[in-house]
Amino acid sequence: MLPVTVIYGGNMQIRNLKLLIKKHGSIIFATALLILLIFIPTGYEGALVYQNADRVKAEVISTDESDIVDTGLIRTGEQRCEVKILGGQFKGEIVTAVNRLNGSLAQDKIFTAGDIAFVVVSHSESEITTVMMTDHFRLDKEALLAGIFLLFLVIFAGRTGIRAILSFADTILIMWKILVPCLLKGWNPVLLSLGLVLLITVVILSLIYGFDRRCLASVSGAVLGIAVTAVLGIIFTDMFKIHGAVMESSESLLYAGYQNLDLTSIFMASIFLGSSGAVMDLSVDICSSVYEVVQKKPEISAKEAILSGFAVGRSACGSTTTTLLLAYSGSYIALLMVFMAQGTPIEFILNYKYVSAEIVHTIVGSFGLVTVAPLTAITSGILLTSKHR
């Protein structure tokens, strides 16, 4: 009896370990990844723009606009602000700071008494040389907004909301701590982005399903859909002759000493990076639908389950592709208004490089959504039906 008891006990321990990994393994993995990413340096911590200067908060006590010149909508000149420094080695000192106006509504800002702002305090040893106003201090409002969102998410979704927060934090840190530094170092943008999208997909979908067949089915479908998007993005970016400099602020990188960067490849990577979230969302919808069908009818064949996934995918693709269109075009509404106000012909509008770049983004991203539905239906039908289990 002893050997049988030992074997039985050992099997129970193995089974319990498998259940633990299946149920909580994704949380452990995502949490460990989060902790690791927090402590990983980007390698650019020492790349300070301001040497011998402190970037600190300051309270605006009073302002002087006598040197500002108004020409219609354009304001140029200098605003002088008396400020009280709230941090750094000069905390508590009251100094005069300069706010230079360049005539740009997008970049210029005007301060009033009582505002909290970021200032750059340039100094030589222990003496302040100049103080420049940079921008209004918004971090406290951003933290408040994020806190309200996270609170509502946890209240509404409970444990699922906590998992969503964990995946959100992992994704942000992967982008900031791995993607951006590696791109600056000249890594291949397409291969790097594909690898990180795969990692993000595994983290997010495992937090939804755990490490089971649903996770494998949805990850497989999503990755295949993203791969289709990547291939099409590379092909049509080259066919449209789009240079990566169409991305906002991209040329500033070249002038900052990063002439070796391949902006066009980065643009190609941004296509499937931008659509990967919607692709994962649709893959979860299809996989969950197929899983529910299989649960209600365990004897269903793989072919029938796949066809059920196709039916759900047809319904979901229309709204999801429209969502992608609105997400991309929303940031270009002002540009479209300029074209219409100037009476630009539609064929000229569609042929502009910036508009062509957005067309590639939208249509190629939509290709990924259209393909991920049948691909996820196939992987879910194969992996989740009883015959294959």
Tab-separated table of C-alpha atoms in Angstrom:
chain	number	residue	atom	x	y	z
A	1	MET	CA	0.000	0.000	0.000
A	2	LEU	CA	2.893	2.382	0.731
A	3	PRO	CA	4.123	2.732	-2.878
A	4	VAL	CA	0.553	3.318	-4.094
A	5	THR	CA	0.030	5.958	-1.395
A	6	VAL	CA	3.313	7.676	-2.260
A	7	ILE	CA	2.467	7.712	-5.968
A	8	TYR	CA	-1.037	8.978	-5.270
A	9	GLY	CA	0.310	11.720	-2.994
A	10	GLY	CA	2.905	12.687	-5.559
A	11	ASN	CA	0.281	12.879	-8.302
A	12	MET	CA	-1.898	15.068	-6.102
A	13	GLN	CA	1.010	17.444	-5.477
A	14	ILE	CA	1.772	17.656	-9.194
A	15	ARG	CA	-1.910	18.260	-9.938
A	16	ASN	CA	-2.132	20.966	-7.275
A	17	LEU	CA	1.011	22.608	-8.664
A	18	LYS	CA	-0.471	22.600	-12.173
A	19	LEU	CA	-3.701	24.130	-10.876
A	20	LEU	CA	-1.731	26.785	-9.009
A	21	ILE	CA	0.254	27.681	-12.123
A	22	LYS	CA	-2.878	27.704	-14.260
A	23	LYS	CA	-4.800	29.908	-11.845
A	24	HIS	CA	-2.150	32.231	-10.435
A	25	GLY	CA	0.883	31.727	-12.687
A	26	SER	CA	-0.015	34.660	-14.922
A	27	ILE	CA	-0.294	37.036	-11.953
A	28	ILE	CA	3.054	35.850	-10.576
A	29	PHE	CA	4.662	36.226	-14.008
A	30	ALA	CA	3.213	39.699	-14.626
A	31	THR	CA	4.132	40.900	-11.130
A	32	ALA	CA	7.689	39.600	-11.424
A	33	LEU	CA	8.003	41.276	-14.828
A	34	LEU	CA	6.704	44.541	-13.372
A	35	ILE	CA	9.234	44.486	-10.527
A	36	LEU	CA	12.052	43.655	-12.953
A	37	LEU	CA	11.087	46.485	-15.303
A	38	ILE	CA	10.909	49.007	-12.474
A	39	PHE	CA	14.551	48.398	-11.570
A	40	ILE	CA	15.916	48.077	-15.127
A	41	PRO	CA	17.706	51.315	-16.122
A	42	THR	CA	17.020	52.778	-19.545
A	43	GLY	CA	20.668	53.723	-20.005
A	44	TYR	CA	19.746	57.345	-20.690
A	45	GLU	CA	19.381	58.567	-17.137
A	46	GLY	CA	22.603	60.565	-17.481
A	47	ALA	CA	21.651	62.153	-20.807
A	48	LEU	CA	20.731	65.473	-19.201
A	49	VAL	CA	19.751	68.330	-21.473
A	50	TYR	CA	20.342	70.878	-18.746
A	51	GLN	CA	23.850	70.864	-17.273
A	52	ASN	CA	24.395	72.769	-14.019
A	53	ALA	CA	20.662	73.327	-13.767
A	54	ASP	CA	17.801	72.138	-11.577
A	55	ARG	CA	14.320	71.419	-12.882
A	56	VAL	CA	12.027	72.187	-9.956
A	57	LYS	CA	8.564	73.434	-9.037
A	58	ALA	CA	7.914	77.092	-8.323
A	59	GLU	CA	4.917	79.186	-7.307
A	60	VAL	CA	4.167	82.281	-9.376
A	61	ILE	CA	3.799	85.277	-7.067
A	62	SER	CA	3.357	88.046	-9.645
A	63	THR	CA	3.785	88.627	-13.390
A	64	ASP	CA	4.881	91.447	-15.696
A	65	GLU	CA	3.588	91.471	-19.309
A	66	SER	CA	5.010	94.845	-20.348
A	67	ASP	CA	7.517	93.238	-22.751
A	68	ILE	CA	4.886	91.154	-24.578
A	69	VAL	CA	3.954	92.292	-28.104
A	70	ASP	CA	0.499	91.292	-29.403
A	71	THR	CA	0.067	91.029	-33.187
A	72	GLY	CA	-3.364	89.588	-33.821
A	73	LEU	CA	-3.318	86.034	-32.464
A	74	ILE	CA	0.446	86.009	-32.157
A	75	ARG	CA	2.169	86.989	-28.919
A	76	THR	CA	5.932	87.485	-28.829
A	77	GLY	CA	8.402	88.853	-26.356
A	78	GLU	CA	8.958	87.956	-22.716
A	79	GLN	CA	6.807	87.575	-19.644
A	80	ARG	CA	8.617	88.143	-16.378
A	81	CYS	CA	7.414	86.192	-13.364
A	82	GLU	CA	8.357	86.597	-9.743
A	83	VAL	CA	8.420	83.062	-8.390
A	84	LYS	CA	9.101	81.222	-5.152
A	85	ILE	CA	11.187	78.094	-5.687
A	86	LEU	CA	9.547	75.053	-4.080
A	87	GLY	CA	12.293	72.449	-4.427
A	88	GLY	CA	15.976	71.768	-4.979
A	89	GLN	CA	18.956	73.437	-3.357
A	90	PHE	CA	17.430	76.925	-3.713
A	91	LYS	CA	14.127	76.036	-2.083
A	92	GLY	CA	12.346	79.020	-0.560
A	93	GLU	CA	14.167	81.699	-2.554
A	94	ILE	CA	12.163	84.318	-4.465
A	95	VAL	CA	13.612	85.132	-7.888
A	96	THR	CA	12.605	86.567	-11.257
A	97	ALA	CA	11.999	83.999	-14.005
A	98	VAL	CA	11.682	84.609	-17.734
A	99	ASN	CA	8.943	83.126	-19.932
A	100	ARG	CA	9.875	83.539	-23.596
A	101	LEU	CA	7.060	83.637	-26.168
A	102	ASN	CA	7.806	82.489	-29.729
A	103	GLY	CA	4.472	83.250	-31.373
A	104	SER	CA	3.278	79.626	-31.283
A	105	LEU	CA	-0.126	78.948	-29.749
A	106	ALA	CA	0.785	75.271	-29.411
A	107	GLN	CA	4.013	75.868	-27.480
A	108	ASP	CA	3.696	79.214	-25.718
A	109	LYS	CA	2.069	79.538	-22.326
A	110	ILE	CA	1.066	82.455	-20.106
A	111	PHE	CA	1.332	82.304	-16.321
A	112	THR	CA	-0.765	84.065	-13.728
A	113	ALA	CA	-0.257	84.700	-10.032
A	114	GLY	CA	-0.901	81.548	-7.982
A	115	ASP	CA	0.108	79.112	-10.740
A	116	ILE	CA	2.469	76.254	-9.953
A	117	ALA	CA	5.035	75.821	-12.716
A	118	PHE	CA	8.152	73.911	-13.638
A	119	VAL	CA	11.229	76.140	-13.860
A	120	VAL	CA	14.839	75.519	-14.858
A	121	VAL	CA	17.223	77.092	-12.383
A	122	SER	CA	20.674	77.532	-13.911
A	123	HIS	CA	23.404	78.092	-11.365
A	124	SER	CA	27.130	78.467	-10.955
A	125	GLU	CA	28.173	76.711	-7.781
A	126	SER	CA	25.840	78.211	-5.144
A	127	GLU	CA	24.622	81.260	-7.096
A	128	ILE	CA	21.586	81.398	-9.379
A	129	THR	CA	22.403	82.749	-12.850
A	130	THR	CA	19.079	82.474	-14.707
A	131	VAL	CA	15.632	81.039	-14.110
A	132	MET	CA	13.476	80.022	-17.088
A	133	MET	CA	9.791	79.142	-16.997
A	134	THR	CA	9.105	75.870	-18.840
A	135	ASP	CA	5.469	74.865	-18.334
A	136	HIS	CA	2.574	74.623	-15.915
A	137	PHE	CA	2.867	71.860	-13.317
A	138	ARG	CA	0.303	69.180	-14.176
A	139	LEU	CA	1.604	66.031	-12.498
A	140	ASP	CA	-0.746	66.349	-9.527
A	141	LYS	CA	-3.789	66.635	-11.813
A	142	GLU	CA	-2.573	63.718	-13.915
A	143	ALA	CA	-2.140	61.605	-10.779
A	144	LEU	CA	-5.650	62.566	-9.634
A	145	LEU	CA	-7.166	61.620	-12.995
A	146	ALA	CA	-5.293	58.297	-13.089
A	147	GLY	CA	-6.287	57.549	-9.495
A	148	ILE	CA	-9.981	58.150	-10.191
A	149	PHE	CA	-9.812	55.899	-13.250
A	150	LEU	CA	-8.048	53.090	-11.377
A	151	LEU	CA	-10.505	53.366	-8.483
A	152	PHE	CA	-13.531	53.069	-10.770
A	153	LEU	CA	-11.877	50.197	-12.617
A	154	VAL	CA	-11.320	48.233	-9.409
A	155	ILE	CA	-14.812	49.029	-8.078
A	156	PHE	CA	-16.489	47.936	-11.305
A	157	ALA	CA	-14.301	45.003	-12.347
A	158	GLY	CA	-12.921	43.764	-9.017
A	159	ARG	CA	-10.090	41.269	-9.444
A	160	THR	CA	-10.282	41.613	-13.197
A	161	GLY	CA	-9.710	45.348	-12.766
A	162	ILE	CA	-6.572	44.669	-10.709
A	163	ARG	CA	-5.314	42.363	-13.457
A	164	ALA	CA	-6.042	45.095	-16.016
A	165	ILE	CA	-4.030	47.601	-13.971
A	166	LEU	CA	-1.154	45.128	-13.792
A	167	SER	CA	-1.170	44.571	-17.559
A	168	PHE	CA	-1.433	48.338	-18.130
A	169	ALA	CA	1.614	48.993	-15.936
A	170	ASP	CA	3.617	46.206	-17.600
A	171	THR	CA	2.820	47.555	-21.055
A	172	ILE	CA	3.853	51.110	-20.174
A	173	LEU	CA	7.153	49.955	-18.671
A	174	ILE	CA	7.915	47.620	-21.584
A	175	MET	CA	7.460	50.529	-23.975
A	176	TRP	CA	9.482	52.989	-21.876
A	177	LYS	CA	12.205	50.757	-20.435
A	178	ILE	CA	12.810	48.429	-23.409
A	179	LEU	CA	11.280	49.636	-26.682
A	180	VAL	CA	12.303	53.299	-26.644
A	181	PRO	CA	15.911	52.799	-25.401
A	182	CYS	CA	16.538	49.932	-27.830
A	183	LEU	CA	15.207	51.988	-30.739
A	184	LEU	CA	17.532	54.831	-29.778
A	185	LYS	CA	20.421	52.363	-29.746
A	186	GLY	CA	19.657	51.380	-33.339
A	187	TRP	CA	18.048	47.967	-32.893
A	188	ASN	CA	15.965	46.665	-35.778
A	189	PRO	CA	12.599	48.402	-35.153
A	190	VAL	CA	10.407	45.776	-36.823
A	191	LEU	CA	11.936	42.708	-35.162
A	192	LEU	CA	12.199	44.440	-31.785
A	193	SER	CA	8.582	45.610	-31.914
A	194	LEU	CA	7.330	42.195	-33.006
A	195	GLY	CA	9.106	40.543	-30.083
A	196	LEU	CA	7.763	43.060	-27.561
A	197	VAL	CA	4.233	42.866	-28.971
A	198	LEU	CA	4.404	39.088	-28.509
A	199	LEU	CA	5.515	39.581	-24.890
A	200	ILE	CA	2.768	42.142	-24.221
A	201	THR	CA	0.175	39.875	-25.839
A	202	VAL	CA	1.188	36.930	-23.653
A	203	VAL	CA	1.126	39.071	-20.500
A	204	ILE	CA	-2.273	40.638	-21.196
A	205	LEU	CA	-4.084	37.535	-22.433
A	206	SER	CA	-2.629	35.296	-19.726
A	207	LEU	CA	-3.948	37.729	-17.123
A	208	ILE	CA	-7.384	37.365	-18.718
A	209	TYR	CA	-7.444	33.576	-19.109
A	210	GLY	CA	-4.554	32.232	-17.050
A	211	PHE	CA	-2.122	29.794	-18.625
A	212	ASP	CA	-4.626	27.511	-20.326
A	213	ARG	CA	-5.761	26.620	-23.835
A	214	ARG	CA	-7.849	29.766	-24.188
A	215	CYS	CA	-4.706	31.842	-23.656
A	216	LEU	CA	-2.816	29.772	-26.239
A	217	ALA	CA	-5.675	30.047	-28.748
A	218	SER	CA	-6.128	33.804	-28.383
A	219	VAL	CA	-2.380	34.526	-28.356
A	220	SER	CA	-1.885	32.415	-31.490
A	221	GLY	CA	-4.668	34.215	-33.345
A	222	ALA	CA	-3.526	37.664	-32.227
A	223	VAL	CA	0.124	37.066	-33.118
A	224	LEU	CA	-0.800	35.739	-36.561
A	225	GLY	CA	-2.991	38.798	-37.160
A	226	ILE	CA	-0.201	41.138	-36.038
A	227	ALA	CA	2.252	39.312	-38.306
A	228	VAL	CA	-0.069	39.921	-41.282
A	229	THR	CA	-0.230	43.615	-40.329
A	230	ALA	CA	3.567	43.812	-40.097
A	231	VAL	CA	4.111	42.269	-43.531
A	232	LEU	CA	1.521	44.489	-45.203
A	233	GLY	CA	2.854	47.566	-43.403
A	234	ILE	CA	6.351	46.944	-44.740
A	235	ILE	CA	5.099	46.333	-48.281
A	236	PHE	CA	2.772	49.313	-48.559
A	237	THR	CA	5.050	51.790	-46.780
A	238	ASP	CA	7.606	51.031	-49.473
A	239	MET	CA	5.014	51.155	-52.265
A	240	PHE	CA	3.630	54.504	-51.056
A	241	LYS	CA	7.210	55.868	-50.749
A	242	ILE	CA	6.533	57.189	-47.256
A	243	HIS	CA	9.487	58.399	-45.203
A	244	GLY	CA	9.391	57.889	-41.461
A	245	ALA	CA	9.874	61.633	-40.931
A	246	VAL	CA	6.075	61.984	-41.215
A	247	MET	CA	5.941	60.954	-37.562
A	248	GLU	CA	5.642	63.933	-35.243
A	249	SER	CA	8.942	65.081	-33.683
A	250	SER	CA	10.889	62.426	-35.603
A	251	GLU	CA	13.184	64.933	-37.336
A	252	SER	CA	14.169	66.358	-33.950
A	253	LEU	CA	15.828	62.997	-33.212
A	254	LEU	CA	18.074	63.374	-36.251
A	255	TYR	CA	19.108	66.881	-35.239
A	256	ALA	CA	19.777	65.669	-31.671
A	257	GLY	CA	22.584	63.418	-32.877
A	258	TYR	CA	20.715	60.234	-33.847
A	259	GLN	CA	21.282	60.367	-37.606
A	260	ASN	CA	21.740	56.596	-37.682
A	261	LEU	CA	18.072	55.924	-36.873
A	262	ASP	CA	15.962	54.304	-39.580
A	263	LEU	CA	12.817	56.408	-39.237
A	264	THR	CA	11.011	54.539	-41.997
A	265	SER	CA	11.432	51.192	-40.225
A	266	ILE	CA	10.224	52.809	-37.008
A	267	PHE	CA	7.166	54.028	-38.903
A	268	MET	CA	6.563	50.489	-40.183
A	269	ALA	CA	6.763	49.164	-36.632
A	270	SER	CA	4.345	51.836	-35.412
A	271	ILE	CA	1.681	50.486	-37.776
A	272	PHE	CA	1.290	47.113	-36.083
A	273	LEU	CA	2.116	48.540	-32.655
A	274	GLY	CA	-0.808	50.931	-32.997
A	275	SER	CA	-3.275	48.241	-34.055
A	276	SER	CA	-2.083	45.483	-31.693
A	277	GLY	CA	-4.438	46.545	-28.905
A	278	ALA	CA	-7.516	46.276	-31.112
A	279	VAL	CA	-6.219	42.968	-32.496
A	280	MET	CA	-5.892	41.528	-28.974
A	281	ASP	CA	-9.346	42.800	-28.088
A	282	LEU	CA	-10.930	41.077	-31.076
A	283	SER	CA	-9.009	37.849	-30.469
A	284	VAL	CA	-10.369	37.748	-26.893
A	285	ASP	CA	-13.921	38.244	-28.191
A	286	ILE	CA	-13.624	35.415	-30.698
A	287	CYS	CA	-11.858	33.034	-28.325
A	288	SER	CA	-14.361	33.642	-25.509
A	289	SER	CA	-17.283	33.124	-27.882
A	290	VAL	CA	-15.905	29.818	-29.165
A	291	TYR	CA	-15.174	28.728	-25.589
A	292	GLU	CA	-18.766	29.446	-24.514
A	293	VAL	CA	-20.105	27.459	-27.457
A	294	VAL	CA	-17.861	24.512	-26.582
A	295	GLN	CA	-18.909	24.690	-22.919
A	296	LYS	CA	-22.592	24.554	-23.853
A	297	LYS	CA	-22.060	21.809	-26.402
A	298	PRO	CA	-18.971	19.743	-25.417
A	299	GLU	CA	-19.423	17.259	-28.255
A	300	ILE	CA	-19.174	19.951	-30.935
A	301	SER	CA	-16.611	19.316	-33.669
A	302	ALA	CA	-13.690	21.588	-34.389
A	303	LYS	CA	-15.209	22.561	-37.733
A	304	GLU	CA	-18.491	23.638	-36.138
A	305	ALA	CA	-16.649	25.613	-33.454
A	306	ILE	CA	-14.575	27.358	-36.110
A	307	LEU	CA	-17.687	28.284	-38.077
A	308	SER	CA	-19.227	29.714	-34.905
A	309	GLY	CA	-16.102	31.821	-34.435
A	310	PHE	CA	-16.386	33.021	-38.032
A	311	ALA	CA	-19.975	34.135	-37.400
A	312	VAL	CA	-18.960	36.164	-34.341
A	313	GLY	CA	-15.967	37.601	-36.191
A	314	ARG	CA	-18.098	38.890	-39.055
A	315	SER	CA	-20.221	40.867	-36.622
A	316	ALA	CA	-17.281	42.274	-34.679
A	317	CYS	CA	-15.043	43.292	-37.585
A	318	GLY	CA	-17.265	46.112	-38.824
A	319	SER	CA	-17.391	48.064	-35.580
A	320	THR	CA	-13.761	47.361	-34.661
A	321	THR	CA	-12.333	48.631	-37.948
A	322	THR	CA	-14.450	51.784	-37.620
A	323	THR	CA	-13.068	52.250	-34.115
A	324	LEU	CA	-9.551	52.050	-35.511
A	325	LEU	CA	-10.403	54.613	-38.204
A	326	LEU	CA	-11.755	57.075	-35.641
A	327	ALA	CA	-8.780	56.543	-33.337
A	328	TYR	CA	-6.305	57.392	-36.090
A	329	SER	CA	-8.225	60.202	-37.781
A	330	GLY	CA	-9.220	61.995	-34.580
A	331	SER	CA	-5.763	63.504	-34.146
A	332	TYR	CA	-5.826	64.870	-37.692
A	333	ILE	CA	-9.188	66.652	-37.556
A	334	ALA	CA	-7.515	70.107	-37.556
A	335	LEU	CA	-5.509	69.212	-40.672
A	336	LEU	CA	-8.684	68.108	-42.454
A	337	MET	CA	-10.351	71.400	-41.490
A	338	VAL	CA	-7.405	73.310	-42.996
A	339	PHE	CA	-7.737	71.366	-46.255
A	340	MET	CA	-11.462	72.081	-46.463
A	341	ALA	CA	-11.063	75.754	-45.538
A	342	GLN	CA	-8.528	76.163	-48.345
A	343	GLY	CA	-10.703	74.322	-50.851
A	344	THR	CA	-8.058	71.651	-51.497
A	345	PRO	CA	-9.323	69.053	-54.024
A	346	ILE	CA	-9.953	65.623	-52.536
A	347	GLU	CA	-7.467	63.912	-54.868
A	348	PHE	CA	-4.727	66.257	-53.621
A	349	ILE	CA	-5.695	65.589	-50.019
A	350	LEU	CA	-5.504	61.824	-50.450
A	351	ASN	CA	-2.161	62.113	-52.204
A	352	TYR	CA	-0.388	64.134	-49.496
A	353	LYS	CA	2.350	62.239	-47.675
A	354	TYR	CA	0.821	62.788	-44.219
A	355	VAL	CA	-2.618	61.640	-45.353
A	356	SER	CA	-1.144	58.666	-47.219
A	357	ALA	CA	0.689	57.672	-44.049
A	358	GLU	CA	-2.583	57.678	-42.098
A	359	ILE	CA	-4.259	55.672	-44.863
A	360	VAL	CA	-1.531	53.044	-44.518
A	361	HIS	CA	-1.964	53.080	-40.743
A	362	THR	CA	-5.724	52.686	-40.912
A	363	ILE	CA	-6.177	50.218	-43.767
A	364	VAL	CA	-3.217	47.982	-42.926
A	365	GLY	CA	-4.278	47.987	-39.272
A	366	SER	CA	-7.777	47.037	-40.376
A	367	PHE	CA	-6.295	44.168	-42.385
A	368	GLY	CA	-4.926	42.812	-39.139
A	369	LEU	CA	-8.359	43.034	-37.544
A	370	VAL	CA	-10.056	41.322	-40.470
A	371	THR	CA	-7.534	38.473	-40.462
A	372	VAL	CA	-7.323	37.985	-36.688
A	373	ALA	CA	-11.015	37.031	-36.513
A	374	PRO	CA	-10.814	33.915	-38.731
A	375	LEU	CA	-7.317	33.053	-37.471
A	376	THR	CA	-8.439	33.130	-33.829
A	377	ALA	CA	-11.573	31.190	-34.735
A	378	ILE	CA	-9.385	28.480	-36.287
A	379	THR	CA	-6.938	28.284	-33.375
A	380	SER	CA	-9.785	28.323	-30.829
A	381	GLY	CA	-11.771	25.689	-32.681
A	382	ILE	CA	-8.764	23.386	-32.842
A	383	LEU	CA	-7.527	23.894	-29.272
A	384	LEU	CA	-10.780	24.138	-27.335
A	385	THR	CA	-12.959	21.326	-28.722
A	386	SER	CA	-13.132	18.087	-26.754
A	387	LYS	CA	-11.582	15.943	-29.500
A	388	HIS	CA	-8.364	17.910	-29.374
A	389	ARG	CA	-8.379	18.417	-25.611
